[in-house]
Short mmCIF file of C-alpha atoms in Angstrom, two decimals:
data_model
loop_
_atom_site.label_atom_id
_atom_site.label_comp_id
_atom_site.label_asym_id
_atom_site.label_seq_id
_atom_site.Cartn_x
_atom_site.Cartn_y
_atom_site.Cartn_z
CA UNK A 1 7.54 -93.39 -84.27
CA UNK A 2 5.10 -90.76 -85.53
CA UNK A 3 1.43 -91.41 -86.23
CA UNK A 4 1.87 -91.21 -90.01
CA UNK A 5 4.61 -93.85 -90.05
CA UNK A 6 2.57 -96.09 -87.74
CA UNK A 7 -0.50 -95.66 -89.94
CA UNK A 8 1.46 -96.56 -93.07
CA UNK A 9 2.68 -99.74 -91.44
CA UNK A 10 -0.85 -100.68 -90.45
CA UNK A 11 -2.07 -100.13 -94.02
CA UNK A 12 0.79 -102.09 -95.60
CA UNK A 13 0.76 -104.96 -93.10
CA UNK A 14 -1.99 -106.96 -94.91
CA UNK A 15 0.07 -106.81 -98.12
CA UNK A 16 3.19 -107.94 -96.27
CA UNK A 17 1.32 -110.85 -94.69
CA UNK A 18 -0.21 -111.78 -98.05
CA UNK A 19 3.22 -111.68 -99.73
CA UNK A 20 4.76 -113.81 -97.00
CA UNK A 21 2.04 -116.47 -97.15
CA UNK A 22 1.47 -116.72 -100.89
CA UNK A 23 4.86 -115.71 -102.34
CA UNK A 24 7.75 -116.07 -99.92
CA UNK A 25 6.66 -119.27 -98.20
CA UNK A 26 5.96 -121.18 -101.46
CA UNK A 27 9.32 -120.06 -102.83
CA UNK A 28 11.09 -121.31 -99.72
CA UNK A 29 9.29 -124.66 -99.98
CA UNK A 30 10.19 -124.93 -103.68
CA UNK A 31 13.88 -124.20 -103.01
CA UNK A 32 13.89 -126.69 -100.11
CA UNK A 33 12.50 -129.51 -102.26
CA UNK A 34 14.76 -128.62 -105.18
CA UNK A 35 17.90 -128.86 -103.03
CA UNK A 36 17.00 -131.99 -101.06
CA UNK A 37 16.24 -135.62 -101.81
CA UNK A 38 13.22 -137.66 -100.76
CA UNK A 39 14.73 -138.06 -97.27
CA UNK A 40 15.32 -134.33 -96.79
CA UNK A 41 19.08 -134.57 -97.25
CA UNK A 42 20.82 -131.73 -99.10
CA UNK A 43 21.74 -132.64 -102.66
CA UNK A 44 22.38 -131.06 -106.03
CA UNK A 45 21.39 -134.18 -107.96
CA UNK A 46 17.97 -132.74 -108.75
CA UNK A 47 19.54 -129.70 -110.42
CA UNK A 48 22.14 -131.85 -112.17
CA UNK A 49 19.45 -134.18 -113.50
CA UNK A 50 17.41 -131.58 -115.36
CA UNK A 51 19.57 -132.06 -118.44
CA UNK A 52 17.17 -134.75 -119.61
CA UNK A 53 14.52 -132.04 -119.91
CA UNK A 54 16.61 -129.72 -122.07
CA UNK A 55 14.40 -130.42 -125.10
CA UNK A 56 11.33 -129.32 -123.12
CA UNK A 57 13.18 -126.17 -122.03
CA UNK A 58 14.27 -125.48 -125.61
CA UNK A 59 10.77 -125.97 -127.03
CA UNK A 60 9.25 -123.78 -124.31
CA UNK A 61 11.65 -120.94 -125.08
CA UNK A 62 11.26 -121.36 -128.85
CA UNK A 63 7.46 -121.41 -128.77
CA UNK A 64 7.35 -118.51 -126.32
CA UNK A 65 9.65 -116.41 -128.54
CA UNK A 66 7.65 -117.17 -131.69
CA UNK A 67 4.33 -116.48 -129.97
CA UNK A 68 5.67 -113.24 -128.49
CA UNK A 69 6.92 -112.02 -131.87
CA UNK A 70 3.62 -112.84 -133.59
CA UNK A 71 1.69 -111.19 -130.78
CA UNK A 72 3.80 -108.05 -131.04
CA UNK A 73 3.36 -107.87 -134.83
CA UNK A 74 -0.41 -108.11 -134.40
CA UNK A 75 -0.78 -105.93 -131.32
CA UNK A 76 1.41 -102.98 -132.27
CA UNK A 77 -0.52 -101.82 -135.37
CA UNK A 78 -3.80 -102.48 -133.60
CA UNK A 79 -2.75 -100.31 -130.64
CA UNK A 80 -1.53 -97.64 -133.05
CA UNK A 81 -4.80 -97.47 -134.99
CA UNK A 82 -6.77 -97.48 -131.75
CA UNK A 83 -5.08 -94.23 -130.73
CA UNK A 84 -6.24 -92.66 -134.02
CA UNK A 85 -9.90 -93.44 -133.37
CA UNK A 86 -12.49 -91.41 -131.55
CA UNK A 87 -12.59 -91.83 -127.79
CA UNK A 88 -15.89 -93.71 -127.98
CA UNK A 89 -14.47 -96.07 -130.61
CA UNK A 90 -11.34 -96.62 -128.51
CA UNK A 91 -13.48 -97.65 -125.56
CA UNK A 92 -15.48 -100.05 -127.70
CA UNK A 93 -12.34 -101.68 -129.15
CA UNK A 94 -10.83 -101.87 -125.67
CA UNK A 95 -13.92 -103.68 -124.44
CA UNK A 96 -13.67 -106.13 -127.36
CA UNK A 97 -9.98 -106.76 -126.56
CA UNK A 98 -10.71 -107.38 -122.90
CA UNK A 99 -13.88 -109.42 -123.45
CA UNK A 100 -12.08 -112.79 -123.86
CA UNK A 101 -10.22 -112.13 -120.59
CA UNK A 102 -13.57 -112.17 -118.78
CA UNK A 103 -14.06 -115.80 -119.79
CA UNK A 104 -12.36 -118.74 -118.13
CA UNK A 105 -8.92 -119.59 -119.53
CA UNK A 106 -9.91 -123.24 -119.99
CA UNK A 107 -13.02 -122.32 -121.97
CA UNK A 108 -10.99 -120.07 -124.26
CA UNK A 109 -8.55 -122.89 -124.95
CA UNK A 110 -11.28 -125.50 -125.44
CA UNK A 111 -12.97 -123.24 -128.00
CA UNK A 112 -9.98 -123.65 -130.30
CA UNK A 113 -10.37 -127.44 -130.16
CA UNK A 114 -13.83 -127.13 -131.73
CA UNK A 115 -12.33 -124.88 -134.39
CA UNK A 116 -9.15 -126.82 -135.22
CA UNK A 117 -10.26 -130.42 -134.67
CA UNK A 118 -10.52 -132.87 -137.56
CA UNK A 119 -14.30 -132.52 -137.32
CA UNK A 120 -14.09 -128.87 -136.32
CA UNK A 121 -15.46 -125.78 -137.98
CA UNK A 122 -12.56 -125.23 -140.41
CA UNK A 123 -12.30 -128.82 -141.65
CA UNK A 124 -16.08 -129.16 -141.85
CA UNK A 125 -16.14 -126.12 -144.12
CA UNK A 126 -13.29 -127.47 -146.26
CA UNK A 127 -15.09 -130.79 -146.70
CA UNK A 128 -18.31 -129.01 -147.65
CA UNK A 129 -16.57 -127.33 -150.59
CA UNK A 130 -14.80 -130.50 -151.68
CA UNK A 131 -11.34 -129.87 -150.23
CA UNK A 132 -9.29 -132.30 -148.17
CA UNK A 133 -9.22 -131.65 -144.40
CA UNK A 134 -6.11 -130.18 -142.85
CA UNK A 135 -4.12 -131.40 -139.86
CA UNK A 136 -4.61 -128.44 -137.55
CA UNK A 137 -4.98 -129.84 -134.04
CA UNK A 138 -2.12 -131.49 -132.10
CA UNK A 139 0.52 -129.49 -133.97
CA UNK A 140 3.11 -126.91 -132.88
CA UNK A 141 1.21 -124.29 -134.86
CA UNK A 142 -1.93 -124.95 -132.83
CA UNK A 143 0.01 -124.48 -129.58
CA UNK A 144 1.50 -121.19 -130.76
CA UNK A 145 -1.91 -120.05 -132.00
CA UNK A 146 -3.39 -120.76 -128.58
CA UNK A 147 -0.63 -118.78 -126.89
CA UNK A 148 -1.14 -115.81 -129.21
CA UNK A 149 -4.90 -115.81 -128.74
CA UNK A 150 -4.82 -116.18 -124.96
CA UNK A 151 -2.10 -113.61 -124.27
CA UNK A 152 -2.47 -110.95 -126.99
CA UNK A 153 -4.50 -108.63 -124.70
CA UNK A 154 -1.44 -108.40 -122.45
CA UNK A 155 0.50 -107.02 -125.41
CA UNK A 156 -2.15 -104.63 -126.69
CA UNK A 157 -2.99 -102.97 -123.38
CA UNK A 158 0.49 -101.69 -122.34
CA UNK A 159 1.36 -100.56 -125.87
CA UNK A 160 -1.94 -98.72 -126.23
CA UNK A 161 -1.55 -97.19 -122.79
CA UNK A 162 1.84 -95.70 -123.69
CA UNK A 163 0.87 -94.67 -127.22
CA UNK A 164 -2.24 -92.85 -126.06
CA UNK A 165 -0.06 -90.59 -123.89
CA UNK A 166 2.24 -89.46 -126.70
CA UNK A 167 1.96 -85.70 -127.09
CA UNK A 168 0.42 -84.82 -130.46
CA UNK A 169 2.57 -81.68 -130.58
CA UNK A 170 5.60 -83.93 -131.11
CA UNK A 171 3.95 -85.47 -134.16
CA UNK A 172 3.00 -82.04 -135.45
CA UNK A 173 6.55 -80.82 -134.97
CA UNK A 174 7.93 -83.80 -136.89
CA UNK A 175 5.49 -83.04 -139.72
CA UNK A 176 6.65 -79.42 -139.78
CA UNK A 177 10.21 -80.68 -140.09
CA UNK A 178 9.32 -82.70 -143.18
CA UNK A 179 8.69 -86.15 -141.73
CA UNK A 180 6.27 -88.39 -143.60
CA UNK A 181 4.04 -90.98 -141.91
CA UNK A 182 6.69 -93.70 -141.96
CA UNK A 183 9.37 -91.35 -140.66
CA UNK A 184 7.12 -90.22 -137.79
CA UNK A 185 6.45 -93.84 -136.92
CA UNK A 186 10.14 -94.75 -136.97
CA UNK A 187 11.61 -91.64 -135.34
CA UNK A 188 8.90 -90.54 -132.91
CA UNK A 189 6.17 -93.08 -132.21
CA UNK A 190 8.30 -96.23 -132.03
CA UNK A 191 10.96 -94.83 -129.64
CA UNK A 192 8.33 -93.28 -127.36
CA UNK A 193 6.25 -96.46 -127.30
CA UNK A 194 9.17 -98.77 -126.44
CA UNK A 195 8.35 -98.89 -122.69
CA UNK A 196 4.92 -100.30 -123.58
CA UNK A 197 6.51 -102.74 -126.04
CA UNK A 198 8.97 -103.98 -123.42
CA UNK A 199 6.20 -104.40 -120.85
CA UNK A 200 4.04 -106.22 -123.39
CA UNK A 201 6.85 -108.56 -124.41
CA UNK A 202 7.48 -109.46 -120.79
CA UNK A 203 3.79 -109.95 -119.98
CA UNK A 204 3.41 -112.31 -122.94
CA UNK A 205 6.73 -114.18 -122.85
CA UNK A 206 6.56 -115.11 -119.15
CA UNK A 207 3.20 -116.95 -119.26
CA UNK A 208 4.02 -118.47 -122.66
CA UNK A 209 7.28 -120.03 -121.49
CA UNK A 210 5.64 -121.55 -118.40
CA UNK A 211 2.27 -122.61 -119.82
CA UNK A 212 1.15 -126.23 -119.84
CA UNK A 213 -2.61 -126.40 -120.43
CA UNK A 214 -2.47 -124.91 -123.94
CA UNK A 215 0.13 -127.42 -125.08
CA UNK A 216 -1.81 -130.32 -123.59
CA UNK A 217 -5.11 -129.48 -125.27
CA UNK A 218 -3.89 -128.08 -128.58
CA UNK A 219 -0.61 -129.96 -128.95
CA UNK A 220 -1.63 -133.38 -127.70
CA UNK A 221 1.06 -135.78 -126.56
CA UNK A 222 3.38 -134.60 -129.33
CA UNK A 223 4.33 -131.33 -127.61
CA UNK A 224 5.99 -131.51 -124.19
CA UNK A 225 6.85 -128.11 -122.76
CA UNK A 226 8.58 -127.53 -119.46
CA UNK A 227 5.27 -126.64 -117.82
CA UNK A 228 3.88 -130.01 -118.92
CA UNK A 229 6.90 -131.80 -117.44
CA UNK A 230 6.53 -130.02 -114.09
CA UNK A 231 2.80 -130.73 -113.90
CA UNK A 232 3.34 -134.38 -114.84
CA UNK A 233 6.00 -134.91 -112.16
CA UNK A 234 3.87 -133.31 -109.47
CA UNK A 235 0.90 -135.50 -110.45
CA UNK A 236 2.91 -138.72 -110.25
CA UNK A 237 3.40 -138.42 -106.52
CA UNK A 238 5.57 -137.13 -103.65
CA UNK A 239 8.59 -139.12 -104.84
CA UNK A 240 8.96 -136.73 -107.78
CA UNK A 241 8.32 -133.47 -105.93
CA UNK A 242 12.06 -132.82 -105.68
CA UNK A 243 12.75 -133.11 -109.40
CA UNK A 244 9.64 -131.06 -110.22
CA UNK A 245 10.75 -128.37 -107.77
CA UNK A 246 14.21 -128.30 -109.35
CA UNK A 247 12.64 -127.75 -112.76
CA UNK A 248 10.43 -125.02 -111.29
CA UNK A 249 13.45 -123.34 -109.72
CA UNK A 250 15.39 -123.33 -112.98
CA UNK A 251 12.32 -122.02 -114.84
CA UNK A 252 11.90 -119.26 -112.27
CA UNK A 253 15.55 -118.25 -112.67
CA UNK A 254 15.09 -118.26 -116.44
CA UNK A 255 12.08 -115.96 -116.12
CA UNK A 256 13.95 -113.64 -113.74
CA UNK A 257 16.83 -113.49 -116.22
CA UNK A 258 14.38 -112.57 -118.99
CA UNK A 259 12.87 -109.86 -116.81
CA UNK A 260 16.33 -108.50 -116.03
CA UNK A 261 17.17 -108.33 -119.74
CA UNK A 262 13.88 -106.59 -120.50
CA UNK A 263 14.48 -104.19 -117.64
CA UNK A 264 17.81 -103.16 -119.19
CA UNK A 265 15.96 -101.87 -122.24
CA UNK A 266 13.08 -100.21 -120.40
CA UNK A 267 12.70 -96.71 -119.03
CA UNK A 268 11.77 -96.86 -115.36
CA UNK A 269 9.84 -93.61 -115.56
CA UNK A 270 7.75 -94.59 -118.57
CA UNK A 271 6.15 -97.81 -117.58
CA UNK A 272 8.98 -100.28 -118.09
CA UNK A 273 9.26 -103.54 -116.24
CA UNK A 274 10.77 -103.14 -112.80
CA UNK A 275 12.26 -106.04 -110.88
#
């Protein structure tokens, strides 16, 4: 073994230890609980019994898809116009985009309660001008709004990162060939920015489909997502750890499947999602 190889192993060993402790070991524990009963005997009943939670799975996927689409529709034009600004303006907008990420996730979610509540800012304003208050909190729309707000930076950043690296000479060449603004967007910018779009979709969809706190605070007891079901089962007690682990295992497989699909449409050399 040469010195360089030995040095590389020394440098990578902390990462390997960290991965083993905080990633591999928890996964092994989760799989063990998912495939055993309360007595530690191997069983598939936990996996077979998750059918009763199919509505929670369906809602989680539906809300995550809707939130991801809305986030993409908002983030893509914003990232595009950011690349057209001066460098100083780009940095300022980037700081504004990242500013909410510096605050605690719980605080960001709670802030929407004060805005959407029956006595919140919006309904207080509507009452002041003589209009009837709206039912905004504890609705599916409030949950999706919370997802979009909390995770939109994860869509903007990868798209902007890829767009900012597009060679302007390509845009100039397309103009010389007679392309208008829409044609340049469709034929040049959109195809070249797809790696960022794929990465953004993945980075938003994965936390959306597994979230639980947003649905609890903004959806009330009317919205039960799969993350809520898992958290509820773990909080009940050790007797439900096996079922909760089975749900977590299925959710993890669902996420891995989503990542695999996204990876099929990404370019490994241009910032796509690698699994």
